[in-house]
mmCIF file of N, CA and C in Angstrom:
data_model
loop_
_atom_site.group_PDB
_atom_site.id
_atom_site.type_symbol
_atom_site.label_atom_id
_atom_site.label_comp_id
_atom_site.label_asym_id
_atom_site.label_seq_id
_atom_site.Cartn_x
_atom_site.Cartn_y
_atom_site.Cartn_z
ATOM 1 N N MET A 1 0.748 -1.022 0.163
ATOM 2 C CA MET A 1 0.267 -0.104 0.360
ATOM 3 C C MET A 1 0.942 1.396 -0.055
ATOM 4 N N ASP A 2 0.452 2.402 -0.572
ATOM 5 C CA ASP A 2 1.474 3.581 -0.747
ATOM 6 C C ASP A 2 0.933 4.227 0.009
ATOM 7 N N ARG A 3 1.470 5.416 0.375
ATOM 8 C CA ARG A 3 0.785 6.521 1.557
ATOM 9 C C ARG A 3 1.135 8.055 0.786
ATOM 10 N N VAL A 4 -0.001 8.314 1.481
ATOM 11 C CA VAL A 4 -0.218 9.681 0.766
ATOM 12 C C VAL A 4 0.107 10.960 1.905
ATOM 13 N N ALA A 5 1.201 11.747 2.561
ATOM 14 C CA ALA A 5 0.788 12.292 3.866
ATOM 15 C C ALA A 5 0.539 13.767 3.626
ATOM 16 N N LEU A 6 -0.337 14.436 4.587
ATOM 17 C CA LEU A 6 -0.412 15.718 4.616
ATOM 18 C C LEU A 6 0.140 16.383 6.359
ATOM 19 N N ARG A 7 0.427 16.638 6.458
ATOM 20 C CA ARG A 7 1.325 17.423 7.473
ATOM 21 C C ARG A 7 1.017 18.802 8.056
ATOM 22 N N GLY A 8 0.424 19.001 9.281
ATOM 23 C CA GLY A 8 1.058 20.834 9.712
ATOM 24 C C GLY A 8 -1.064 21.109 9.270
ATOM 25 N N LEU A 9 -2.090 20.104 9.175
ATOM 26 C CA LEU A 9 -2.964 20.712 8.830
ATOM 27 C C LEU A 9 -3.476 21.856 10.018
ATOM 28 N N LYS A 10 -3.693 22.928 10.175
ATOM 29 C CA LYS A 10 -4.295 23.839 10.839
ATOM 30 C C LYS A 10 -5.731 24.441 11.166
ATOM 31 N N ALA A 11 -6.408 24.504 12.215
ATOM 32 C CA ALA A 11 -7.413 25.186 11.822
ATOM 33 C C ALA A 11 -8.113 25.494 13.842
ATOM 34 N N ARG A 12 -8.934 26.333 13.269
ATOM 35 C CA ARG A 12 -9.031 27.018 15.047
ATOM 36 C C ARG A 12 -10.955 25.993 15.314
ATOM 37 N N GLY A 13 -10.243 25.187 16.366
ATOM 38 C CA GLY A 13 -11.420 24.365 17.101
ATOM 39 C C GLY A 13 -11.857 24.515 18.990
ATOM 40 N N HIS A 14 -13.154 24.212 18.738
ATOM 41 C CA HIS A 14 -13.747 24.802 20.224
ATOM 42 C C HIS A 14 -14.257 23.030 20.809
ATOM 43 N N HIS A 15 -12.904 22.431 20.869
ATOM 44 C CA HIS A 15 -12.617 21.418 21.664
ATOM 45 C C HIS A 15 -12.355 21.566 22.857
ATOM 46 N N GLY A 16 -12.735 20.480 23.633
ATOM 47 C CA GLY A 16 -12.336 20.233 25.083
ATOM 48 C C GLY A 16 -12.932 19.903 26.079
ATOM 49 N N VAL A 17 -12.929 19.796 27.214
ATOM 50 C CA VAL A 17 -14.066 19.531 28.488
ATOM 51 C C VAL A 17 -14.024 21.174 29.539
ATOM 52 N N PHE A 18 -13.290 21.800 29.061
ATOM 53 C CA PHE A 18 -13.104 22.964 30.354
ATOM 54 C C PHE A 18 -14.151 24.264 29.337
ATOM 55 N N PRO A 19 -14.415 24.667 29.720
ATOM 56 C CA PRO A 19 -15.604 25.832 29.488
ATOM 57 C C PRO A 19 -14.738 26.870 28.876
ATOM 58 N N LYS A 20 -13.788 27.473 29.058
ATOM 59 C CA LYS A 20 -12.880 28.575 28.363
ATOM 60 C C LYS A 20 -12.124 27.759 27.492
ATOM 61 N N GLU A 21 -12.315 26.338 27.350
ATOM 62 C CA GLU A 21 -11.942 26.089 25.729
ATOM 63 C C GLU A 21 -12.961 26.261 24.466
ATOM 64 N N ARG A 22 -13.917 25.850 25.068
ATOM 65 C CA ARG A 22 -15.254 26.007 24.659
ATOM 66 C C ARG A 22 -15.379 27.300 23.815
ATOM 67 N N GLU A 23 -15.154 27.788 24.510
ATOM 68 C CA GLU A 23 -15.622 28.982 24.500
ATOM 69 C C GLU A 23 -14.512 30.507 23.380
ATOM 70 N N LYS A 24 -13.273 30.226 23.740
ATOM 71 C CA LYS A 24 -12.370 30.661 23.332
ATOM 72 C C LYS A 24 -11.481 30.277 22.431
ATOM 73 N N GLY A 25 -11.729 28.432 22.265
ATOM 74 C CA GLY A 25 -11.242 28.132 21.060
ATOM 75 C C GLY A 25 -9.929 27.767 21.082
ATOM 76 N N GLN A 26 -8.957 26.988 20.266
ATOM 77 C CA GLN A 26 -7.641 26.996 20.400
ATOM 78 C C GLN A 26 -7.095 26.369 18.816
ATOM 79 N N THR A 27 -5.840 26.423 17.795
ATOM 80 C CA THR A 27 -6.099 25.954 17.091
ATOM 81 C C THR A 27 -5.272 24.392 17.338
ATOM 82 N N PHE A 28 -5.877 23.753 16.640
ATOM 83 C CA PHE A 28 -5.610 21.876 16.651
ATOM 84 C C PHE A 28 -4.768 22.016 15.064
ATOM 85 N N VAL A 29 -3.706 20.969 15.147
ATOM 86 C CA VAL A 29 -2.937 20.613 14.032
ATOM 87 C C VAL A 29 -3.566 19.405 13.697
ATOM 88 N N VAL A 30 -3.585 18.929 12.373
ATOM 89 C CA VAL A 30 -3.215 17.433 12.149
ATOM 90 C C VAL A 30 -2.884 17.464 11.171
ATOM 91 N N ASP A 31 -2.450 16.093 11.224
ATOM 92 C CA ASP A 31 -0.964 14.897 10.489
ATOM 93 C C ASP A 31 -2.309 13.863 9.919
ATOM 94 N N LEU A 32 -2.177 13.523 8.572
ATOM 95 C CA LEU A 32 -2.354 12.463 8.161
ATOM 96 C C LEU A 32 -1.735 11.523 7.133
ATOM 97 N N VAL A 33 -1.709 10.287 7.575
ATOM 98 C CA VAL A 33 -1.010 8.961 6.172
ATOM 99 C C VAL A 33 -2.278 8.590 5.501
ATOM 100 N N LEU A 34 -2.082 8.616 4.228
ATOM 101 C CA LEU A 34 -3.632 7.857 3.759
ATOM 102 C C LEU A 34 -3.145 6.597 3.406
ATOM 103 N N GLY A 35 -3.785 5.339 3.345
ATOM 104 C CA GLY A 35 -2.767 4.390 2.119
ATOM 105 C C GLY A 35 -4.394 3.924 1.802
ATOM 106 N N LEU A 36 -3.469 4.186 0.281
ATOM 107 C CA LEU A 36 -4.192 3.593 -1.101
ATOM 108 C C LEU A 36 -3.199 2.964 -1.853
ATOM 109 N N ASP A 37 -3.561 2.532 -2.897
ATOM 110 C CA ASP A 37 -2.430 2.169 -4.073
ATOM 111 C C ASP A 37 -2.584 3.141 -5.606
ATOM 112 N N THR A 38 -1.405 3.661 -5.278
ATOM 113 C CA THR A 38 -1.882 4.938 -6.192
ATOM 114 C C THR A 38 -1.174 4.541 -7.576
ATOM 115 N N ALA A 39 -0.646 3.128 -7.742
ATOM 116 C CA ALA A 39 -0.094 2.569 -8.856
ATOM 117 C C ALA A 39 -1.173 3.464 -10.711
ATOM 118 N N PRO A 40 -2.529 3.010 -10.547
ATOM 119 C CA PRO A 40 -3.677 3.662 -11.778
ATOM 120 C C PRO A 40 -3.478 4.562 -11.828
ATOM 121 N N ALA A 41 -3.580 5.698 -10.557
ATOM 122 C CA ALA A 41 -3.037 7.081 -11.181
ATOM 123 C C ALA A 41 -1.678 7.891 -11.520
ATOM 124 N N ALA A 42 -0.698 6.978 -11.107
ATOM 125 C CA ALA A 42 0.605 7.246 -11.939
ATOM 126 C C ALA A 42 0.802 6.666 -13.062
ATOM 127 N N ALA A 43 0.081 5.483 -13.882
ATOM 128 C CA ALA A 43 0.112 4.665 -14.674
ATOM 129 C C ALA A 43 -0.286 5.549 -15.690
ATOM 130 N N SER A 44 -1.801 6.196 -14.904
ATOM 131 C CA SER A 44 -2.557 7.002 -16.344
ATOM 132 C C SER A 44 -2.463 8.381 -16.054
ATOM 133 N N ASP A 45 -1.566 9.048 -15.277
ATOM 134 C CA ASP A 45 -1.074 10.535 -14.699
ATOM 135 C C ASP A 45 -2.745 10.763 -14.727
ATOM 136 N N ASP A 46 -3.908 10.317 -14.282
ATOM 137 C CA ASP A 46 -5.395 11.207 -14.161
ATOM 138 C C ASP A 46 -5.297 10.849 -12.680
ATOM 139 N N LEU A 47 -5.958 12.177 -12.069
ATOM 140 C CA LEU A 47 -6.257 12.802 -10.953
ATOM 141 C C LEU A 47 -7.698 11.802 -10.142
ATOM 142 N N THR A 48 -8.297 11.319 -10.824
ATOM 143 C CA THR A 48 -9.696 11.025 -10.741
ATOM 144 C C THR A 48 -9.097 9.181 -9.847
ATOM 145 N N LYS A 49 -8.068 8.849 -10.420
ATOM 146 C CA LYS A 49 -7.623 7.254 -9.737
ATOM 147 C C LYS A 49 -6.798 7.540 -8.448
ATOM 148 N N THR A 50 -6.709 8.528 -8.107
ATOM 149 C CA THR A 50 -5.998 8.844 -6.655
ATOM 150 C C THR A 50 -7.181 10.021 -5.699
ATOM 151 N N VAL A 51 -6.320 9.533 -4.561
ATOM 152 C CA VAL A 51 -7.378 10.936 -3.580
ATOM 153 C C VAL A 51 -6.934 11.923 -3.805
ATOM 154 N N HIS A 52 -7.639 12.987 -3.819
ATOM 155 C CA HIS A 52 -7.443 14.961 -3.959
ATOM 156 C C HIS A 52 -7.108 15.161 -2.488
ATOM 157 N N TYR A 53 -5.781 15.356 -2.670
ATOM 158 C CA TYR A 53 -5.611 15.876 -0.937
ATOM 159 C C TYR A 53 -6.198 17.193 -0.890
ATOM 160 N N GLY A 54 -6.195 17.811 -2.170
ATOM 161 C CA GLY A 54 -6.771 19.072 -1.354
ATOM 162 C C GLY A 54 -7.936 18.879 -1.172
ATOM 163 N N VAL A 55 -8.910 18.047 -1.657
ATOM 164 C CA VAL A 55 -10.318 18.149 -0.972
ATOM 165 C C VAL A 55 -10.453 17.763 -0.112
ATOM 166 N N VAL A 56 -9.325 16.291 0.300
ATOM 167 C CA VAL A 56 -9.442 15.940 1.868
ATOM 168 C C VAL A 56 -9.008 16.572 2.885
ATOM 169 N N ALA A 57 -7.767 17.869 2.417
ATOM 170 C CA ALA A 57 -7.173 18.779 3.831
ATOM 171 C C ALA A 57 -8.652 19.401 4.037
ATOM 172 N N GLU A 58 -9.157 20.434 3.046
ATOM 173 C CA GLU A 58 -10.319 21.064 2.973
ATOM 174 C C GLU A 58 -11.622 19.926 4.160
ATOM 175 N N GLU A 59 -11.488 19.320 3.605
ATOM 176 C CA GLU A 59 -13.112 18.177 4.562
ATOM 177 C C GLU A 59 -12.133 18.358 6.078
ATOM 178 N N VAL A 60 -10.750 17.869 6.742
ATOM 179 C CA VAL A 60 -10.110 17.753 7.833
ATOM 180 C C VAL A 60 -10.885 19.166 8.523
ATOM 181 N N VAL A 61 -10.358 20.056 7.504
ATOM 182 C CA VAL A 61 -10.567 21.278 8.511
ATOM 183 C C VAL A 61 -11.667 21.982 8.528
ATOM 184 N N ASP A 62 -12.739 21.267 7.885
ATOM 185 C CA ASP A 62 -14.135 21.535 8.345
ATOM 186 C C ASP A 62 -14.394 20.846 9.616
ATOM 187 N N VAL A 63 -14.177 19.420 9.697
ATOM 188 C CA VAL A 63 -14.360 18.488 11.005
ATOM 189 C C VAL A 63 -13.841 19.539 12.011
ATOM 190 N N VAL A 64 -12.677 20.050 11.892
ATOM 191 C CA VAL A 64 -11.596 20.620 13.227
ATOM 192 C C VAL A 64 -12.618 21.526 13.815
ATOM 193 N N ARG A 65 -13.158 22.539 12.795
ATOM 194 C CA ARG A 65 -14.119 23.739 12.810
ATOM 195 C C ARG A 65 -15.522 23.638 13.068
ATOM 196 N N GLY A 66 -16.092 21.775 13.402
ATOM 197 C CA GLY A 66 -17.381 22.061 13.513
ATOM 198 C C GLY A 66 -17.812 21.743 14.331
ATOM 199 N N GLU A 67 -18.592 21.014 14.930
ATOM 200 C CA GLU A 67 -19.481 20.779 16.067
ATOM 201 C C GLU A 67 -18.466 20.399 16.931
ATOM 202 N N PRO A 68 -18.178 20.996 18.199
ATOM 203 C CA PRO A 68 -17.398 20.768 19.126
ATOM 204 C C PRO A 68 -17.693 19.244 19.648
ATOM 205 N N VAL A 69 -16.497 18.759 20.038
ATOM 206 C CA VAL A 69 -16.367 17.140 21.581
ATOM 207 C C VAL A 69 -15.767 17.872 22.624
ATOM 208 N N ASP A 70 -15.922 16.696 23.114
ATOM 209 C CA ASP A 70 -14.914 17.087 24.894
ATOM 210 C C ASP A 70 -13.657 16.160 24.681
ATOM 211 N N LEU A 71 -13.324 15.297 23.585
ATOM 212 C CA LEU A 71 -11.894 14.884 24.038
ATOM 213 C C LEU A 71 -11.481 14.735 21.754
ATOM 214 N N ILE A 72 -10.322 15.059 21.916
ATOM 215 C CA ILE A 72 -9.469 14.916 21.067
ATOM 216 C C ILE A 72 -9.668 13.107 20.447
ATOM 217 N N GLU A 73 -9.360 12.494 21.255
ATOM 218 C CA GLU A 73 -9.882 11.318 20.969
ATOM 219 C C GLU A 73 -11.032 10.949 19.848
ATOM 220 N N THR A 74 -11.921 11.784 20.315
ATOM 221 C CA THR A 74 -13.044 12.092 19.309
ATOM 222 C C THR A 74 -13.203 12.434 18.375
ATOM 223 N N LEU A 75 -12.615 13.774 18.263
ATOM 224 C CA LEU A 75 -12.079 14.240 16.891
ATOM 225 C C LEU A 75 -11.142 13.866 15.974
ATOM 226 N N ALA A 76 -10.569 13.229 16.306
ATOM 227 C CA ALA A 76 -9.447 12.005 15.504
ATOM 228 C C ALA A 76 -10.287 11.096 14.489
ATOM 229 N N GLN A 77 -11.179 10.007 15.862
ATOM 230 C CA GLN A 77 -12.104 9.400 14.891
ATOM 231 C C GLN A 77 -12.928 10.445 14.446
ATOM 232 N N ARG A 78 -13.317 11.643 14.290
ATOM 233 C CA ARG A 78 -14.267 11.581 13.016
ATOM 234 C C ARG A 78 -13.673 11.994 12.159
ATOM 235 N N ILE A 79 -12.167 12.637 12.071
ATOM 236 C CA ILE A 79 -11.674 12.768 11.244
ATOM 237 C C ILE A 79 -11.428 11.826 10.178
ATOM 238 N N ALA A 80 -10.712 10.771 10.936
ATOM 239 C CA ALA A 80 -10.496 9.351 10.092
ATOM 240 C C ALA A 80 -12.306 8.646 9.829
ATOM 241 N N ASP A 81 -12.869 8.802 10.352
ATOM 242 C CA ASP A 81 -14.613 8.476 9.316
ATOM 243 C C ASP A 81 -14.572 9.485 8.139
ATOM 244 N N GLN A 82 -14.132 11.035 8.167
ATOM 245 C CA GLN A 82 -14.670 11.879 7.037
ATOM 246 C C GLN A 82 -13.541 10.870 5.779
ATOM 247 N N VAL A 83 -12.225 10.681 6.597
ATOM 248 C CA VAL A 83 -11.473 10.100 5.109
ATOM 249 C C VAL A 83 -11.776 9.333 4.937
ATOM 250 N N LEU A 84 -12.347 8.069 5.429
ATOM 251 C CA LEU A 84 -12.447 6.939 5.111
ATOM 252 C C LEU A 84 -13.734 6.933 3.960
ATOM 253 N N LYS A 85 -14.440 8.113 3.863
ATOM 254 C CA LYS A 85 -15.791 8.018 2.555
ATOM 255 C C LYS A 85 -14.863 8.089 1.381
ATOM 256 N N HIS A 86 -13.554 8.375 1.389
ATOM 257 C CA HIS A 86 -13.152 8.196 -0.497
ATOM 258 C C HIS A 86 -12.642 6.874 -0.346
ATOM 259 N N ASP A 87 -13.536 6.195 -1.763
ATOM 260 C CA ASP A 87 -13.552 5.443 -1.734
ATOM 261 C C ASP A 87 -12.031 4.326 -2.044
ATOM 262 N N LEU A 88 -11.093 5.550 -2.521
ATOM 263 C CA LEU A 88 -9.725 4.528 -2.399
ATOM 264 C C LEU A 88 -8.850 4.259 -1.462
ATOM 265 N N VAL A 89 -9.413 5.502 -0.399
ATOM 266 C CA VAL A 89 -8.209 5.161 0.587
ATOM 267 C C VAL A 89 -9.000 4.126 1.732
ATOM 268 N N GLU A 90 -7.837 2.942 1.884
ATOM 269 C CA GLU A 90 -7.812 1.603 2.354
ATOM 270 C C GLU A 90 -7.899 1.686 3.953
ATOM 271 N N GLU A 91 -7.139 2.813 4.140
ATOM 272 C CA GLU A 91 -6.608 2.993 5.396
ATOM 273 C C GLU A 91 -6.037 4.586 6.233
ATOM 274 N N VAL A 92 -5.957 5.324 7.585
ATOM 275 C CA VAL A 92 -5.892 6.456 6.902
ATOM 276 C C VAL A 92 -4.877 6.287 8.838
ATOM 277 N N GLU A 93 -3.959 7.028 9.240
ATOM 278 C CA GLU A 93 -3.469 7.506 10.563
ATOM 279 C C GLU A 93 -3.528 8.318 10.432
ATOM 280 N N VAL A 94 -4.360 9.420 11.924
ATOM 281 C CA VAL A 94 -4.703 10.856 11.924
ATOM 282 C C VAL A 94 -3.635 10.858 13.467
ATOM 283 N N THR A 95 -2.851 12.159 13.507
ATOM 284 C CA THR A 95 -2.471 12.612 14.623
ATOM 285 C C THR A 95 -3.282 13.657 14.641
ATOM 286 N N VAL A 96 -4.000 14.295 16.001
ATOM 287 C CA VAL A 96 -4.011 15.434 16.270
ATOM 288 C C VAL A 96 -3.472 15.666 17.312
ATOM 289 N N HIS A 97 -3.070 16.838 16.933
ATOM 290 C CA HIS A 97 -1.987 17.917 18.183
ATOM 291 C C HIS A 97 -2.791 18.472 18.494
ATOM 292 N N LYS A 98 -2.835 18.959 20.290
ATOM 293 C CA LYS A 98 -2.961 19.603 20.977
ATOM 294 C C LYS A 98 -2.437 20.906 21.629
ATOM 295 N N PRO A 99 -1.419 21.652 20.639
ATOM 296 C CA PRO A 99 -0.432 22.354 21.246
ATOM 297 C C PRO A 99 -1.174 23.390 22.518
ATOM 298 N N ASP A 100 -1.956 23.805 22.566
ATOM 299 C CA ASP A 100 -2.702 24.740 23.678
ATOM 300 C C ASP A 100 -3.211 23.949 24.437
ATOM 301 N N ALA A 101 -3.662 22.585 24.879
ATOM 302 C CA ALA A 101 -3.835 22.128 26.195
ATOM 303 C C ALA A 101 -3.586 23.105 27.317
ATOM 304 N N PRO A 102 -5.072 22.878 28.047
ATOM 305 C CA PRO A 102 -4.737 23.404 29.279
ATOM 306 C C PRO A 102 -3.971 22.791 30.625
ATOM 307 N N ILE A 103 -2.254 22.695 30.262
ATOM 308 C CA ILE A 103 -1.789 22.244 31.396
ATOM 309 C C ILE A 103 -1.066 23.460 31.923
ATOM 310 N N THR A 104 -0.908 22.368 33.487
ATOM 311 C CA THR A 104 -0.247 23.586 34.142
ATOM 312 C C THR A 104 1.482 24.213 34.309
ATOM 313 N N VAL A 105 1.729 22.717 33.611
ATOM 314 C CA VAL A 105 3.256 22.702 33.606
ATOM 315 C C VAL A 105 3.897 22.986 32.297
ATOM 316 N N PRO A 106 5.023 23.366 31.746
ATOM 317 C CA PRO A 106 5.698 23.564 30.745
ATOM 318 C C PRO A 106 5.527 22.449 29.564
ATOM 319 N N PHE A 107 5.558 22.262 28.789
ATOM 320 C CA PHE A 107 4.917 20.871 27.192
ATOM 321 C C PHE A 107 4.986 21.925 25.696
ATOM 322 N N ASP A 108 5.489 20.571 25.060
ATOM 323 C CA ASP A 108 5.798 21.017 23.704
ATOM 324 C C ASP A 108 4.142 20.695 22.846
ATOM 325 N N ASP A 109 3.501 19.472 23.482
ATOM 326 C CA ASP A 109 2.602 19.378 22.858
ATOM 327 C C ASP A 109 1.914 18.133 23.073
ATOM 328 N N VAL A 110 0.858 18.189 22.965
ATOM 329 C CA VAL A 110 -0.267 16.892 23.473
ATOM 330 C C VAL A 110 -1.032 16.178 22.238
ATOM 331 N N THR A 111 -1.013 14.900 21.442
ATOM 332 C CA THR A 111 -1.495 14.086 20.657
ATOM 333 C C THR A 111 -1.964 13.107 20.642
ATOM 334 N N ILE A 112 -2.931 12.751 20.132
ATOM 335 C CA ILE A 112 -3.637 11.903 20.007
ATOM 336 C C ILE A 112 -3.502 10.821 18.393
ATOM 337 N N SER A 113 -3.019 9.647 17.929
ATOM 338 C CA SER A 113 -2.326 9.150 17.023
ATOM 339 C C SER A 113 -3.618 7.580 16.917
ATOM 340 N N ILE A 114 -4.125 7.512 15.717
ATOM 341 C CA ILE A 114 -4.877 6.423 15.723
ATOM 342 C C ILE A 114 -4.911 5.905 14.122
ATOM 343 N N THR A 115 -5.090 4.819 13.824
ATOM 344 C CA THR A 115 -4.963 3.926 12.997
ATOM 345 C C THR A 115 -6.265 3.471 12.406
ATOM 346 N N ARG A 116 -6.875 3.693 11.325
ATOM 347 C CA ARG A 116 -8.449 2.597 10.824
ATOM 348 C C ARG A 116 -8.026 2.597 9.606
ATOM 349 N N ARG A 117 -8.869 1.805 9.567
ATOM 350 C CA ARG A 117 -8.978 0.702 8.086
ATOM 351 C C ARG A 117 -10.398 0.517 7.903
ATOM 352 N N ARG A 118 -10.482 0.329 6.578
ATOM 353 C CA ARG A 118 -11.707 0.100 5.908
ATOM 354 C C ARG A 118 -11.788 -1.301 6.406
ATOM 355 N N PRO A 119 -13.519 -1.616 6.990
ATOM 356 C CA PRO A 119 -13.715 -2.776 7.724
ATOM 357 C C PRO A 119 -13.503 -3.753 5.785
#
């Protein structure tokens, strides 16, 4: 299986368990690795035989900007579900970064990474 990666997609969302997170919102960063067979697209030089990563990026940003959830685990699952709607994508690895998480000690980042496959 081939891999198409999108790194550093940024969007403002209102996810979190604390009222301040829901009210003010914060920036979330998403990394994706899509698993699919790119050989047909490469052989024909035809975009319709692969996944349009620009469309995927816009859809992921829409999920992050969309309905708030408490947990980044839930957000990651929603993103995976959206990406797997693309027929050619067999699996997706999603990493959601929450660099402004409400933690009281110095830190660089909080992430959740999940991998989901088409049944």
